[in-house]
Amino acid sequence: MIIGLLNQKGGVGKTTLSVNIAASLSRSGERVLLIDADPQGSSLDWAAARKESQLFSVVGLPRPTIHKEIKQLSSGYDHVVIDGPPRVTELARSAIMAADMILIPVQPSPYDIWAADEVVKLIEDARVFKETLLSYFVINRKITNTAIGRDSVEALAAYSIPVLSSAVVQRIIFAESAAQGKAVYEIDEEGPAAVEIELLKDEILKEFLR
Ligand SMILES: Nc1ncnc2c1ncn2[C@@H]1O[C@H](COP(=O)(O)OP(=O)(O)OP(=O)(O)O)[C@@H](O)[C@H]1O
Ligand SMILES: [Mg+2]
């Protein structure tokens, strides 16, 4: 499966979720490639910060040719995760054309949800000739034990794109683990962040096989 994490809005958790989903998939024995499609190279930085051997392969491809190269790049891998860039529309479009599934991380605030407008439009455009494309919102940086506000629920409901039921909570371990080039499960194997990522990965696989 080829999963693209996209949102033109910056800082929503594309890289954080990309590396942790890739780690979670590789943890269950799958061969995983992470494509860093962001000129900022954050996933490459994550990999470079790591002292231990790599959990999965990471390559940088910040060019709008991902969809043309994906076939060659993905051969030999069970799953490919594409960490998308903020802003650059051409790159997002290429990632959408390459992917089977798009995940749109959003923080649970109406402003952040409205800011997903651009990527939602790109997905709708692509669907015209790519009917099988799957796409979902993923709530990231949810505040523990609080329901998502009614205004956010309404903002999400305005889109035709469904929301995955597994949300990721705001937790310091995401930043701490990233600084060491690690996945959250490597810091706290049974911790709540690792459990959330595992549930998210399971839901992604379930939706793909549905
Ligand atoms: N669930 C979370 N809990 C706590 N911090 C988080 C969480 N998700 C992301 N962050 C932090 O938020 C910041 C932005 O996250 P990240 O870099 O993953 O976003 P991004 O969408 O990839 O940003 P960009 O658009 O610049 O590529 C980082 O410092 C990251 O550690
Ligand atoms: Mg990023």
mmCIF file of N, CA and C and ligand atoms in Angstrom, residues 7-17 38 40 42 83-86 105 140-142 168-176 178, ligand 1:
data_model
loop_
_atom_site.group_PDB
_atom_site.id
_atom_site.type_symbol
_atom_site.label_atom_id
_atom_site.label_comp_id
_atom_site.label_asym_id
_atom_site.label_seq_id
_atom_site.Cartn_x
_atom_site.Cartn_y
_atom_site.Cartn_z
ATOM 1 N N ASN A 7 -1.027 17.738 3.720
ATOM 2 C CA ASN A 7 -1.803 18.898 4.136
ATOM 3 C C ASN A 7 -0.907 20.094 3.842
ATOM 4 N N GLN A 8 -1.415 21.021 3.034
ATOM 5 C CA GLN A 8 -0.581 22.173 2.690
ATOM 6 C C GLN A 8 -0.294 23.034 3.914
ATOM 7 N N LYS A 9 -1.137 22.887 4.929
ATOM 8 C CA LYS A 9 -0.877 23.627 6.160
ATOM 9 C C LYS A 9 0.340 23.004 6.849
ATOM 10 N N GLY A 10 1.226 23.847 7.346
ATOM 11 C CA GLY A 10 2.448 23.366 7.993
ATOM 12 C C GLY A 10 2.211 22.969 9.442
ATOM 13 N N GLY A 11 3.065 22.089 9.930
ATOM 14 C CA GLY A 11 3.090 21.765 11.356
ATOM 15 C C GLY A 11 1.906 20.988 11.900
ATOM 16 N N VAL A 12 1.207 20.257 11.046
ATOM 17 C CA VAL A 12 0.016 19.536 11.504
ATOM 18 C C VAL A 12 0.324 18.100 11.944
ATOM 19 N N GLY A 13 1.562 17.646 11.662
ATOM 20 C CA GLY A 13 1.945 16.287 12.080
ATOM 21 C C GLY A 13 2.191 15.324 10.940
ATOM 22 N N LYS A 14 2.393 15.843 9.721
ATOM 23 C CA LYS A 14 2.659 14.957 8.572
ATOM 24 C C LYS A 14 3.900 14.093 8.832
ATOM 25 N N THR A 15 4.983 14.739 9.254
ATOM 26 C CA THR A 15 6.238 14.003 9.466
ATOM 27 C C THR A 15 6.140 13.081 10.687
ATOM 28 N N THR A 16 5.579 13.606 11.763
ATOM 29 C CA THR A 16 5.437 12.815 13.000
ATOM 30 C C THR A 16 4.646 11.537 12.731
ATOM 31 N N LEU A 17 3.529 11.680 12.041
ATOM 32 C CA LEU A 17 2.710 10.491 11.763
ATOM 33 C C LEU A 17 3.380 9.603 10.720
ATOM 34 N N ASP A 38 9.313 16.331 1.084
ATOM 35 C CA ASP A 38 9.361 17.715 1.557
ATOM 36 C C ASP A 38 10.761 18.293 1.355
ATOM 37 N N GLN A 40 12.098 20.495 2.913
ATOM 38 C CA GLN A 40 12.692 20.727 4.245
ATOM 39 C C GLN A 40 13.449 19.496 4.732
ATOM 40 N N SER A 42 12.530 16.849 6.604
ATOM 41 C CA SER A 42 12.388 16.516 8.037
ATOM 42 C C SER A 42 12.488 15.018 8.322
ATOM 43 N N ASP A 83 5.867 11.282 3.035
ATOM 44 C CA ASP A 83 5.725 12.442 3.922
ATOM 45 C C ASP A 83 5.690 13.688 3.044
ATOM 46 N N GLY A 84 4.537 14.312 2.987
ATOM 47 C CA GLY A 84 4.335 15.432 2.073
ATOM 48 C C GLY A 84 4.826 16.766 2.612
ATOM 49 N N PRO A 85 5.008 17.723 1.702
ATOM 50 C CA PRO A 85 5.485 19.051 2.100
ATOM 51 C C PRO A 85 4.312 19.984 2.434
ATOM 52 N N PRO A 86 4.548 21.012 3.234
ATOM 53 C CA PRO A 86 3.542 22.062 3.332
ATOM 54 C C PRO A 86 3.609 22.919 2.064
ATOM 55 N N PRO A 105 -3.583 14.859 8.159
ATOM 56 C CA PRO A 105 -3.569 15.168 9.589
ATOM 57 C C PRO A 105 -4.145 16.569 9.819
ATOM 58 N N ASN A 140 -4.922 14.802 14.886
ATOM 59 C CA ASN A 140 -3.646 14.767 15.595
ATOM 60 C C ASN A 140 -3.630 15.884 16.643
ATOM 61 N N ARG A 141 -2.879 15.672 17.694
ATOM 62 C CA ARG A 141 -2.738 16.627 18.804
ATOM 63 C C ARG A 141 -4.065 16.876 19.509
ATOM 64 N N LYS A 142 -4.815 15.805 19.622
ATOM 65 C CA LYS A 142 -6.054 15.895 20.391
ATOM 66 C C LYS A 142 -5.658 16.073 21.861
ATOM 67 N N VAL A 168 -4.822 10.783 17.406
ATOM 68 C CA VAL A 168 -3.527 10.807 18.103
ATOM 69 C C VAL A 168 -3.522 12.010 19.046
ATOM 70 N N VAL A 169 -3.217 11.737 20.296
ATOM 71 C CA VAL A 169 -3.276 12.756 21.340
ATOM 72 C C VAL A 169 -1.978 13.584 21.358
ATOM 73 N N GLN A 170 -2.094 14.807 21.825
ATOM 74 C CA GLN A 170 -0.949 15.699 22.031
ATOM 75 C C GLN A 170 -0.079 15.118 23.148
ATOM 76 N N ARG A 171 1.135 14.697 22.809
ATOM 77 C CA ARG A 171 2.022 14.122 23.821
ATOM 78 C C ARG A 171 3.459 14.513 23.527
ATOM 79 N N ILE A 172 4.146 14.879 24.574
ATOM 80 C CA ILE A 172 5.532 15.344 24.485
ATOM 81 C C ILE A 172 6.452 14.257 23.915
ATOM 82 N N ILE A 173 6.109 13.005 24.103
ATOM 83 C CA ILE A 173 6.946 11.896 23.631
ATOM 84 C C ILE A 173 7.135 11.942 22.107
ATOM 85 N N PHE A 174 6.190 12.555 21.386
ATOM 86 C CA PHE A 174 6.348 12.637 19.922
ATOM 87 C C PHE A 174 7.540 13.519 19.556
ATOM 88 N N ALA A 175 7.688 14.635 20.254
ATOM 89 C CA ALA A 175 8.838 15.522 20.000
ATOM 90 C C ALA A 175 10.120 14.906 20.552
ATOM 91 N N GLU A 176 10.034 14.307 21.732
ATOM 92 C CA GLU A 176 11.229 13.709 22.363
ATOM 93 C C GLU A 176 11.800 12.572 21.520
ATOM 94 N N ALA A 178 11.338 12.083 18.308
ATOM 95 C CA ALA A 178 11.811 12.611 17.023
ATOM 96 C C ALA A 178 13.235 13.156 17.148
HETATM 97 N N1 LIG B 1 0.626 14.331 18.649
HETATM 98 C C1 LIG B 1 1.585 15.218 18.906
HETATM 99 N N2 LIG B 1 1.895 15.544 20.186
HETATM 100 C C2 LIG B 1 2.867 16.446 20.451
HETATM 101 N N3 LIG B 1 3.587 17.081 19.523
HETATM 102 C C3 LIG B 1 3.320 16.811 18.239
HETATM 103 C C4 LIG B 1 2.326 15.859 17.846
HETATM 104 N N4 LIG B 1 2.299 15.805 16.492
HETATM 105 C C5 LIG B 1 3.236 16.666 16.060
HETATM 106 N N5 LIG B 1 3.846 17.273 17.085
HETATM 107 C C6 LIG B 1 4.906 18.302 17.041
HETATM 108 O O1 LIG B 1 4.442 19.368 16.233
HETATM 109 C C7 LIG B 1 5.479 19.894 15.415
HETATM 110 C C8 LIG B 1 5.057 19.774 13.956
HETATM 111 O O2 LIG B 1 4.907 18.399 13.637
HETATM 112 P P1 LIG B 1 5.411 17.818 12.249
HETATM 113 O O3 LIG B 1 6.779 18.303 11.942
HETATM 114 O O4 LIG B 1 5.171 16.366 12.271
HETATM 115 O O5 LIG B 1 4.361 18.519 11.279
HETATM 116 P P2 LIG B 1 4.426 18.627 9.689
HETATM 117 O O6 LIG B 1 3.020 18.692 9.222
HETATM 118 O O7 LIG B 1 5.295 17.573 9.139
HETATM 119 O O8 LIG B 1 5.124 20.047 9.497
HETATM 120 P P3 LIG B 1 5.652 20.666 8.079
HETATM 121 O O9 LIG B 1 4.419 21.149 7.400
HETATM 122 O O10 LIG B 1 6.573 21.766 8.479
HETATM 123 O O11 LIG B 1 6.311 19.545 7.344
HETATM 124 C C9 LIG B 1 6.714 19.083 15.752
HETATM 125 O O12 LIG B 1 7.466 19.783 16.691
HETATM 126 C C10 LIG B 1 6.162 17.800 16.371
HETATM 127 O O13 LIG B 1 7.050 17.227 17.313
#
